[in-house]
PDB file of C-alpha atoms in Angstrom:
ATOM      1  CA  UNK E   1       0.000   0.000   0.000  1.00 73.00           C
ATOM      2  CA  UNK E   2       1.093   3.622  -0.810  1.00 79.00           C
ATOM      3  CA  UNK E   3       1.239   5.979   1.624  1.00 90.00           C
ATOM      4  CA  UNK E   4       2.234   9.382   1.801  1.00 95.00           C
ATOM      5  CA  UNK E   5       1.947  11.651   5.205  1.00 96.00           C
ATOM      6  CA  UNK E   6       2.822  15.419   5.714  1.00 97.00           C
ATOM      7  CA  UNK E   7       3.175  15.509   9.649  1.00 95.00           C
ATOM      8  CA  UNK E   8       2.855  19.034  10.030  1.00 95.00           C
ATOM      9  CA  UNK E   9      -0.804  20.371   9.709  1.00 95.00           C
ATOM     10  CA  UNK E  10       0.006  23.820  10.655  1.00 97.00           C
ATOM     11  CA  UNK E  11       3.234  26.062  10.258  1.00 98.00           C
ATOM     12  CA  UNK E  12       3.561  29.565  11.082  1.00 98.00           C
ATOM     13  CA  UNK E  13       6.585  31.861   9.866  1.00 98.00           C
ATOM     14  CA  UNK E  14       7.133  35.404   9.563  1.00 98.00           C
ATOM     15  CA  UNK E  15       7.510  37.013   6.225  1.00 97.00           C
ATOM     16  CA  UNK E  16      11.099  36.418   4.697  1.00 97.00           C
ATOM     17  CA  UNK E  17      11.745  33.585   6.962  1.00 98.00           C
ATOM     18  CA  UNK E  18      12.724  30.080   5.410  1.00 98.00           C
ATOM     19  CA  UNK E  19      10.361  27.328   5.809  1.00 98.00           C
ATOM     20  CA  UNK E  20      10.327  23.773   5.332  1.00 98.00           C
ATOM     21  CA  UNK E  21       7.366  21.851   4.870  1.00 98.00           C
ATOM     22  CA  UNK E  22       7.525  18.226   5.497  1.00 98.00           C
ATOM     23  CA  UNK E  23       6.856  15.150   3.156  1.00 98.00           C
ATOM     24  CA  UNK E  24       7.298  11.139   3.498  1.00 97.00           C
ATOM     25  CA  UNK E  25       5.655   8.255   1.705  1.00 95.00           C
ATOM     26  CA  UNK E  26       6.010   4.692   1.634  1.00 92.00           C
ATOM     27  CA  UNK E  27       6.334   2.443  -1.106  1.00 82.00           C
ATOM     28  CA  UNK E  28       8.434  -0.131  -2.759  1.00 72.00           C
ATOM     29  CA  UNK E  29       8.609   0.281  -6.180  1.00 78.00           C
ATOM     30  CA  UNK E  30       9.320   3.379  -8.930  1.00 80.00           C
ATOM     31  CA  UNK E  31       7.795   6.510  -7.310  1.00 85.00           C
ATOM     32  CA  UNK E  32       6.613   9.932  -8.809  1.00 90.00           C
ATOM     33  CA  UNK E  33       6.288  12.714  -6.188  1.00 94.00           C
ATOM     34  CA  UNK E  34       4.915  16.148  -6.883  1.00 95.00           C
ATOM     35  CA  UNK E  35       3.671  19.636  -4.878  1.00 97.00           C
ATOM     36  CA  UNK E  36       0.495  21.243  -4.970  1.00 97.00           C
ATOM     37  CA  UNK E  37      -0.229  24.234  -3.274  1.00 97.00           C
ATOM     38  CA  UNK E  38      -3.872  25.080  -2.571  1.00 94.00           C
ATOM     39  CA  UNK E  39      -5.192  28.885  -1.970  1.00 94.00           C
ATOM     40  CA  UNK E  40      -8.110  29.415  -0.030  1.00 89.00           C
ATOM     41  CA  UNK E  41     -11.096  28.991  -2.520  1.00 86.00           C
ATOM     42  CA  UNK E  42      -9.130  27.934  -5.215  1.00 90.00           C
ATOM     43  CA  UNK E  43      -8.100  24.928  -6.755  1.00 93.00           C
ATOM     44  CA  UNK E  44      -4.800  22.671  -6.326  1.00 95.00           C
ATOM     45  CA  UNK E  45      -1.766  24.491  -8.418  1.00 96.00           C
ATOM     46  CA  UNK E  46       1.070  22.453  -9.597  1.00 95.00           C
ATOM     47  CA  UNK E  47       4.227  24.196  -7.965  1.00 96.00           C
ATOM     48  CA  UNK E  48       7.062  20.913  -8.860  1.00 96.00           C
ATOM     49  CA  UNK E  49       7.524  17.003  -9.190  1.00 94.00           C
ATOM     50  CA  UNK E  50      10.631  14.581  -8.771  1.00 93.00           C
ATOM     51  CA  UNK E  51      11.025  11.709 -10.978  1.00 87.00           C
ATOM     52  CA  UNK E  52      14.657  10.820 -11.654  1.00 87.00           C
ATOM     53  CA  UNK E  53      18.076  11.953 -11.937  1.00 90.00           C
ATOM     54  CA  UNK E  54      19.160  15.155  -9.913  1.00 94.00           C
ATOM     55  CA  UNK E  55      17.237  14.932  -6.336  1.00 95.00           C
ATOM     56  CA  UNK E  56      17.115  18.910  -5.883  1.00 97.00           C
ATOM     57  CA  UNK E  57      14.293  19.812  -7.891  1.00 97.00           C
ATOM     58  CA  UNK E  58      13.034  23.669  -8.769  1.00 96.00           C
ATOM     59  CA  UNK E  59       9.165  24.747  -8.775  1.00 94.00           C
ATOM     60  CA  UNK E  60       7.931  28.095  -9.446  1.00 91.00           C
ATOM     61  CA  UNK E  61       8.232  31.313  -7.232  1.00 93.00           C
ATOM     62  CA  UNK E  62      11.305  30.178  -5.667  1.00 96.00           C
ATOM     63  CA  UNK E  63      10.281  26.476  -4.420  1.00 97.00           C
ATOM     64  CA  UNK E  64      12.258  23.313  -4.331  1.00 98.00           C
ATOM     65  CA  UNK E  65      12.000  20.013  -3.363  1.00 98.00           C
ATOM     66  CA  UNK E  66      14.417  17.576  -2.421  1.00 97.00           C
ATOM     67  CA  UNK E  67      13.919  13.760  -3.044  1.00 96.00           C
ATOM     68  CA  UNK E  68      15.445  11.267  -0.090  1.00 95.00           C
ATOM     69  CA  UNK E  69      15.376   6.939  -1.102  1.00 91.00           C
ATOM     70  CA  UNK E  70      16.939   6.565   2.345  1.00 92.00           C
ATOM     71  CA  UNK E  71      14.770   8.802   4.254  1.00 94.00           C
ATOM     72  CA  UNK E  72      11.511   7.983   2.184  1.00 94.00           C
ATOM     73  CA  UNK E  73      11.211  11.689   2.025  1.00 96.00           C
ATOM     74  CA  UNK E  74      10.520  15.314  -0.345  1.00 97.00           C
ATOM     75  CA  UNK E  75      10.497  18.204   1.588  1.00 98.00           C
ATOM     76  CA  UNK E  76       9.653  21.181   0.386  1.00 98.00           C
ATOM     77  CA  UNK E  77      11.627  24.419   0.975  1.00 98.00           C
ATOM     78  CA  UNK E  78      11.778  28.451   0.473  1.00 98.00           C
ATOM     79  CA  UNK E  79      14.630  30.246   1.112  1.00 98.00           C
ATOM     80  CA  UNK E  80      12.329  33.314   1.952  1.00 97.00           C
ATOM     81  CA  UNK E  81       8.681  33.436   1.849  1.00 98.00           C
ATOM     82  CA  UNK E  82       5.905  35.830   1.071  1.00 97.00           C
ATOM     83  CA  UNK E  83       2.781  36.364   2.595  1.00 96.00           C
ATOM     84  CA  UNK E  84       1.306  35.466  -0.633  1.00 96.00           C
ATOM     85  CA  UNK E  85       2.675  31.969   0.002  1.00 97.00           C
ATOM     86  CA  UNK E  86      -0.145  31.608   2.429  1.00 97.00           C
ATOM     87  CA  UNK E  87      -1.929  28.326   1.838  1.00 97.00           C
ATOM     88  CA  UNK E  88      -2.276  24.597   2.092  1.00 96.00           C
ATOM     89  CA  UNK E  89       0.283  22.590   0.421  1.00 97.00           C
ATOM     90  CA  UNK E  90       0.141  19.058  -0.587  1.00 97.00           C
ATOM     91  CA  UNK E  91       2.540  16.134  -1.259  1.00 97.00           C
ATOM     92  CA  UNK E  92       1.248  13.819  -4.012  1.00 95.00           C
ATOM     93  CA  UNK E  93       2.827  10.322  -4.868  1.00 93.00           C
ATOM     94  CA  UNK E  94       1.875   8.152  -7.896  1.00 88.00           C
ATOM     95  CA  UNK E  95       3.542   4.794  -9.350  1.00 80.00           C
ATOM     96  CA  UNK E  96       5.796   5.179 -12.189  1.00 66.00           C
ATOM     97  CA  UNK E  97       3.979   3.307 -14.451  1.00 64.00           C
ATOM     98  CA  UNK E  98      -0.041   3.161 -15.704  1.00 61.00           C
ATOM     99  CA  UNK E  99      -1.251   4.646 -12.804  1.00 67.00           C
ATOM    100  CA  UNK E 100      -3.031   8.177 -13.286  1.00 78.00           C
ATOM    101  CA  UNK E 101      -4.061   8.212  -9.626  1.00 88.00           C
ATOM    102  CA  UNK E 102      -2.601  10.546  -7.399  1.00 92.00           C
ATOM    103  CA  UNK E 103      -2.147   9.646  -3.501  1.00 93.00           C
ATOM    104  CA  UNK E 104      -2.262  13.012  -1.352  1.00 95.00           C
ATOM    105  CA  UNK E 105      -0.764  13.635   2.114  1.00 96.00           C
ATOM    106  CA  UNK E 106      -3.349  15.471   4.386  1.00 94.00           C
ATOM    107  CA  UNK E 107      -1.913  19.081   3.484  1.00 95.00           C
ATOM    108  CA  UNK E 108       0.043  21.456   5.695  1.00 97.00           C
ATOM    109  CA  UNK E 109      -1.479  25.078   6.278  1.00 96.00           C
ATOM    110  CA  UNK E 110       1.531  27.462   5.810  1.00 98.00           C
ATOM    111  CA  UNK E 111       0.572  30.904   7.143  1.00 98.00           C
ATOM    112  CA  UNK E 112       3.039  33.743   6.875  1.00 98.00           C
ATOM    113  CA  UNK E 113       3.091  36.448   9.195  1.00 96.00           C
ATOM    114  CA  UNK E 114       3.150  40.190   8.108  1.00 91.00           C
TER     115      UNK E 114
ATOM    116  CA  UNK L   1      -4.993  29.486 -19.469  1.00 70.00           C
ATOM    117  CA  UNK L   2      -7.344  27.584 -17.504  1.00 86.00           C
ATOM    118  CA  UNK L   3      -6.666  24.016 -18.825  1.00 94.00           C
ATOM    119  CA  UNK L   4      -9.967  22.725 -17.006  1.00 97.00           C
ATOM    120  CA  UNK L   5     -13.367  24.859 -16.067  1.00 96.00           C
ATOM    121  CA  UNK L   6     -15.922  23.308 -13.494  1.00 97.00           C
ATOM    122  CA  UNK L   7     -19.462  24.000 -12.683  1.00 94.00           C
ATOM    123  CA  UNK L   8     -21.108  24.431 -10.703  1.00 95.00           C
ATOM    124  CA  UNK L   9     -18.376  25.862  -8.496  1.00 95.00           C
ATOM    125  CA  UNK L  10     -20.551  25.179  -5.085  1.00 94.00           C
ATOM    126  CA  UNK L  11     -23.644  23.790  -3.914  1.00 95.00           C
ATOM    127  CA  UNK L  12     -26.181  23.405  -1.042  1.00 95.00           C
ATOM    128  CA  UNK L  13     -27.398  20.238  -1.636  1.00 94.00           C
ATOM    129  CA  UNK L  14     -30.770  19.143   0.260  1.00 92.00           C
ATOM    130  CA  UNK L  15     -30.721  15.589   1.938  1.00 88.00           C
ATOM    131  CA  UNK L  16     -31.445  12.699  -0.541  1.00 88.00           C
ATOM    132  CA  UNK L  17     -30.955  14.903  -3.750  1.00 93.00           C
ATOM    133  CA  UNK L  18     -28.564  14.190  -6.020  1.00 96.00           C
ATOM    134  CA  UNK L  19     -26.300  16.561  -7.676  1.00 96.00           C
ATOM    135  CA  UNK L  20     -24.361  16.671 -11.073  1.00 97.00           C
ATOM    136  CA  UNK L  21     -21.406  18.347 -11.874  1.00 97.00           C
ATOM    137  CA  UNK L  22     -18.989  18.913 -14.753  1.00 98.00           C
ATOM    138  CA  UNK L  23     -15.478  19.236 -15.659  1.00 98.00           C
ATOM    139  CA  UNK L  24     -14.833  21.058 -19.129  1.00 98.00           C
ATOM    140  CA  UNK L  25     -11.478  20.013 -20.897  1.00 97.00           C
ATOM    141  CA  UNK L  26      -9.905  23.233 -22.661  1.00 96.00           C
ATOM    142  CA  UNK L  27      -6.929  21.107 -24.361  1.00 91.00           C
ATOM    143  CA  UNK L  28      -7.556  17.636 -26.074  1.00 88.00           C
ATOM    144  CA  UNK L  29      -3.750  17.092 -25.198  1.00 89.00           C
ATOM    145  CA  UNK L  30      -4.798  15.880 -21.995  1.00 91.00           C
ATOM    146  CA  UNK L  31      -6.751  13.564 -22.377  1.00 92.00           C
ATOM    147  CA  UNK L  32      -6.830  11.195 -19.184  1.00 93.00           C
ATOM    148  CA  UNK L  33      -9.486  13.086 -17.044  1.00 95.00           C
ATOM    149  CA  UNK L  34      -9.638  11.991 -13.156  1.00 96.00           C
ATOM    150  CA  UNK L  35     -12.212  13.030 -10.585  1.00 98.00           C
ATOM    151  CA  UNK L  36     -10.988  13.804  -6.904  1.00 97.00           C
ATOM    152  CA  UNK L  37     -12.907  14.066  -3.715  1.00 95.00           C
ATOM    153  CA  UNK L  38     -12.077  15.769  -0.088  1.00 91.00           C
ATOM    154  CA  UNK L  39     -14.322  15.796   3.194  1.00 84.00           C
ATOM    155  CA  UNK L  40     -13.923  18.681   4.918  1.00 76.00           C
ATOM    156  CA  UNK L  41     -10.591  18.554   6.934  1.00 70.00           C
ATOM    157  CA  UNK L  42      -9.453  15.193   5.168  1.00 74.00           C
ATOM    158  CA  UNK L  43      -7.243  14.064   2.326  1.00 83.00           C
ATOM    159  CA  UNK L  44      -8.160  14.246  -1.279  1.00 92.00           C
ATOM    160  CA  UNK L  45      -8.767  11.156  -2.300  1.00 94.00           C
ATOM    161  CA  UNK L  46      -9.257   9.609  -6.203  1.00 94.00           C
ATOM    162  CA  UNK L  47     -12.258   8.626  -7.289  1.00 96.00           C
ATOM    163  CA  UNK L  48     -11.929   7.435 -11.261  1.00 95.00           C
ATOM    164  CA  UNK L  49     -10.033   7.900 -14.455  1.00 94.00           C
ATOM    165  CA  UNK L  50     -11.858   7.752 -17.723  1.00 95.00           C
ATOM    166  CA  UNK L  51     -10.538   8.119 -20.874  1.00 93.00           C
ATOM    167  CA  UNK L  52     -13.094   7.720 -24.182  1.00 95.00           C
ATOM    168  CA  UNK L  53     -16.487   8.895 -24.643  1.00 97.00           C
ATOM    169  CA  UNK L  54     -18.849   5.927 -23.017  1.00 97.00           C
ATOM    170  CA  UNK L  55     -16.752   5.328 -20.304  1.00 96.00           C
ATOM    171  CA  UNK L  56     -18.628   4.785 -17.034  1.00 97.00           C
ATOM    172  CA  UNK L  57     -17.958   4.310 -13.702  1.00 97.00           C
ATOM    173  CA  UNK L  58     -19.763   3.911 -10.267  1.00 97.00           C
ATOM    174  CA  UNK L  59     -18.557   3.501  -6.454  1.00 96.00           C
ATOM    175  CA  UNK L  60     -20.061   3.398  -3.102  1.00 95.00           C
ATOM    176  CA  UNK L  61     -17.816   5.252   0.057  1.00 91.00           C
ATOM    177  CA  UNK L  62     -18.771   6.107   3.930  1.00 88.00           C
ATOM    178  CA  UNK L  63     -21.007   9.115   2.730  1.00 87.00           C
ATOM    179  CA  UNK L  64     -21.583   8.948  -0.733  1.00 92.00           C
ATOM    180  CA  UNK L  65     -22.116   7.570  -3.757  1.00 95.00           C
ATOM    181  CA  UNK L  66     -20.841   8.330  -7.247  1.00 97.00           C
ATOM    182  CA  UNK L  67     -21.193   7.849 -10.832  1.00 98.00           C
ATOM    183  CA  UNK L  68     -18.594   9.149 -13.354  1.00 98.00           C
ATOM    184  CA  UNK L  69     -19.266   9.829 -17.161  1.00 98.00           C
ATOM    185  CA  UNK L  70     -16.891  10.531 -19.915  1.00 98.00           C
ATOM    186  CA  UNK L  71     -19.764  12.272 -21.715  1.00 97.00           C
ATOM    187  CA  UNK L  72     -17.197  13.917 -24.904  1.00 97.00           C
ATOM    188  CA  UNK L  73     -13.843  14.025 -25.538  1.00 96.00           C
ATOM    189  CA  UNK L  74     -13.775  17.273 -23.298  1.00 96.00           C
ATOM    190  CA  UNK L  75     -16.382  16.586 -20.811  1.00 97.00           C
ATOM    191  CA  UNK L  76     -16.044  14.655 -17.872  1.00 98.00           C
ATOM    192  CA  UNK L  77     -19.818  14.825 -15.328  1.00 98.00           C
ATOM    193  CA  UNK L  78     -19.711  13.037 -12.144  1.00 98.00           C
ATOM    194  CA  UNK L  79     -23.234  12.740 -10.221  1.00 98.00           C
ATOM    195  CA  UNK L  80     -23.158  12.644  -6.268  1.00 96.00           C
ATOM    196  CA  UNK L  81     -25.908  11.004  -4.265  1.00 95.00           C
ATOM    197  CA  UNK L  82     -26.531   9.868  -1.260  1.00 92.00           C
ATOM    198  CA  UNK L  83     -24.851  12.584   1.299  1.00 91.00           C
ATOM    199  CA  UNK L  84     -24.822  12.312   4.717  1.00 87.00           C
ATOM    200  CA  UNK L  85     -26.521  15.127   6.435  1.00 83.00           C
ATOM    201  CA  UNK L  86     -24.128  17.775   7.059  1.00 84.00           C
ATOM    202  CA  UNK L  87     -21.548  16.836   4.790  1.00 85.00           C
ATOM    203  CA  UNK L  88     -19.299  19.467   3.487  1.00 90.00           C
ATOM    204  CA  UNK L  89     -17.241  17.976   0.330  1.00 92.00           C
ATOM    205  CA  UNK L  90     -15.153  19.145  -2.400  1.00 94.00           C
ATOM    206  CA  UNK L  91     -14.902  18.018  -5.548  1.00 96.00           C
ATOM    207  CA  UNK L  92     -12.007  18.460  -8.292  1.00 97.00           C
ATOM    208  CA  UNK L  93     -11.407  17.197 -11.839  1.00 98.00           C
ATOM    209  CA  UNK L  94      -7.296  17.176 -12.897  1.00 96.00           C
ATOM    210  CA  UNK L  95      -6.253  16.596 -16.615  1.00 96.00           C
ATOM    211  CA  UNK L  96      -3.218  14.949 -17.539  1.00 93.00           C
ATOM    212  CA  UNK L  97      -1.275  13.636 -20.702  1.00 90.00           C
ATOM    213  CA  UNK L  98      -0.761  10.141 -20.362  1.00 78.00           C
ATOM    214  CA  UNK L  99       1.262   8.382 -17.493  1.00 66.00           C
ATOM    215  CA  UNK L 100       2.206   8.447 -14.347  1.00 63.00           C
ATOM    216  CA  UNK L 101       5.270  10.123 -14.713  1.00 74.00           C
ATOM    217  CA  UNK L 102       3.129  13.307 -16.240  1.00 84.00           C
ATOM    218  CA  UNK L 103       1.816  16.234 -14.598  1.00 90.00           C
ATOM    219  CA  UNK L 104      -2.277  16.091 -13.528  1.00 93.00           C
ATOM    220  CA  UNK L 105      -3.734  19.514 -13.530  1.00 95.00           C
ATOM    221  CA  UNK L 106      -6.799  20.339 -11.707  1.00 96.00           C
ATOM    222  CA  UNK L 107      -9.538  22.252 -12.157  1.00 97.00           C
ATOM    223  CA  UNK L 108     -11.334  24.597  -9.593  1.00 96.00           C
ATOM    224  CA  UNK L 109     -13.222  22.221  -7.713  1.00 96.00           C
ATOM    225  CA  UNK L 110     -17.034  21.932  -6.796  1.00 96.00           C
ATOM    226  CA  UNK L 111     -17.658  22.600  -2.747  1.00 94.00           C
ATOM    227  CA  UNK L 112     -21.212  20.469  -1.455  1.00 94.00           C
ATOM    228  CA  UNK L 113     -23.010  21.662   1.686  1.00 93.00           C
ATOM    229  CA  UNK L 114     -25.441  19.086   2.192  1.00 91.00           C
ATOM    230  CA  UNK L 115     -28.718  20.715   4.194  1.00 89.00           C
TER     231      UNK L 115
END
């Protein structure tokens, strides 16, 4: 069974502080992993996704991701955030191949502080 | 450019009626069309992937049940009966090329207040 868990339901950080929001999944075969971010009212935008080859991957407005085998993990980071960046975020996981179903982590609200 | 347009956007839904919804497809390059569903405070969970015009799909969860069309080529409707009282759910469609490895987009989502 594939499982993928954000343990962090809520984080609060000021405006230009880094932030890392957390990301693990289990699962023994080929893996996809991706970001969404959701803003209140709005529907899920894709910000990156890991697949192969170089495990530091770059999203849009300044996000990245890093991919871990040994820590079953792909956190996602910002150097300095915005209080535009408010919003839930979600880890996604899918197999590597045939499978157009996306497994979600329960989300992490990221509030920035003025 | 929105890539997928849904409607209606929300809902109050009265106990025991059912409700349809649709997902509109703006690019035919995408077309593996999934619907999505969240209770209020929970995960999003996947409901179905259709691909071709015909193709129909039901199932039954704790709260709901659901049947998914692939009415056209660029419209995807999924009907939602059977809502516990009190329910709050959202509903999203996403849009993607082919396999795994590629990108699903989603679409605004549906929110359902059921009365």
């Amino acid at each position: 069974t594939q499982t993928v868990s954000q343990s962090d339901a809520h984080v609060t950080v000021f405006e230009g502080d880094s932030v890392e929001l957390r990301c693990n999944y289990s699962y023994g075969g080929s893996i996809y992993l991706s970001w969404y971010i959701q803003h209140h009212g709005r529907g899920l935008q894709f910000l990156l996704k890991y697949y192969s080859g170089n495990p530091v991957v770059q999203g849009v407005n300044g996000f990245e991701a890093e991919f871990s085998k040994s820590d079953s993990s792909f956190h996602l980071r910002k150097a300095s955030v915005h209080w535009s960046d408010s919003a839930v975020y979600f880890c996604a996981a899918s197999r590597s191949s045939g499978s157009w179903q996306l497994i979600f982590g329960s989300g992490t609200q990221l509030t920035v502080m003025p | 450019v929105t890539l997928l347009e849904q409607n209606p956007r929300w809902r109050l839904v009265p106990r025991g009626q059912a409700v349809n919804l649709r997902c509109i497809l703006k690019n035919s390059q995408y077309p593996w069309m999934s619907w999505y569903q969240q209770d209020l405070q929970k995960q999003l969970q996947w409901l179905f992937t259709l691909r071709s015009p015909g193709d129909k799909e039901v199932k039954s969860l704790p709260g709901a049940d659901y049947l998914a069309t692939r009415v056209t080529d660029t419209e995807l409707r999924l009907q939602v009966a059977n809502m516990s009282q009190g329910r709050t759910l959202y509903c999203t469609c996403s849009a993607t090329t082919g396999g795994g490895q590629d990108t699903q987009y989603f679409g605004p989502g549906t929110r359902l207040l059921v009365l």
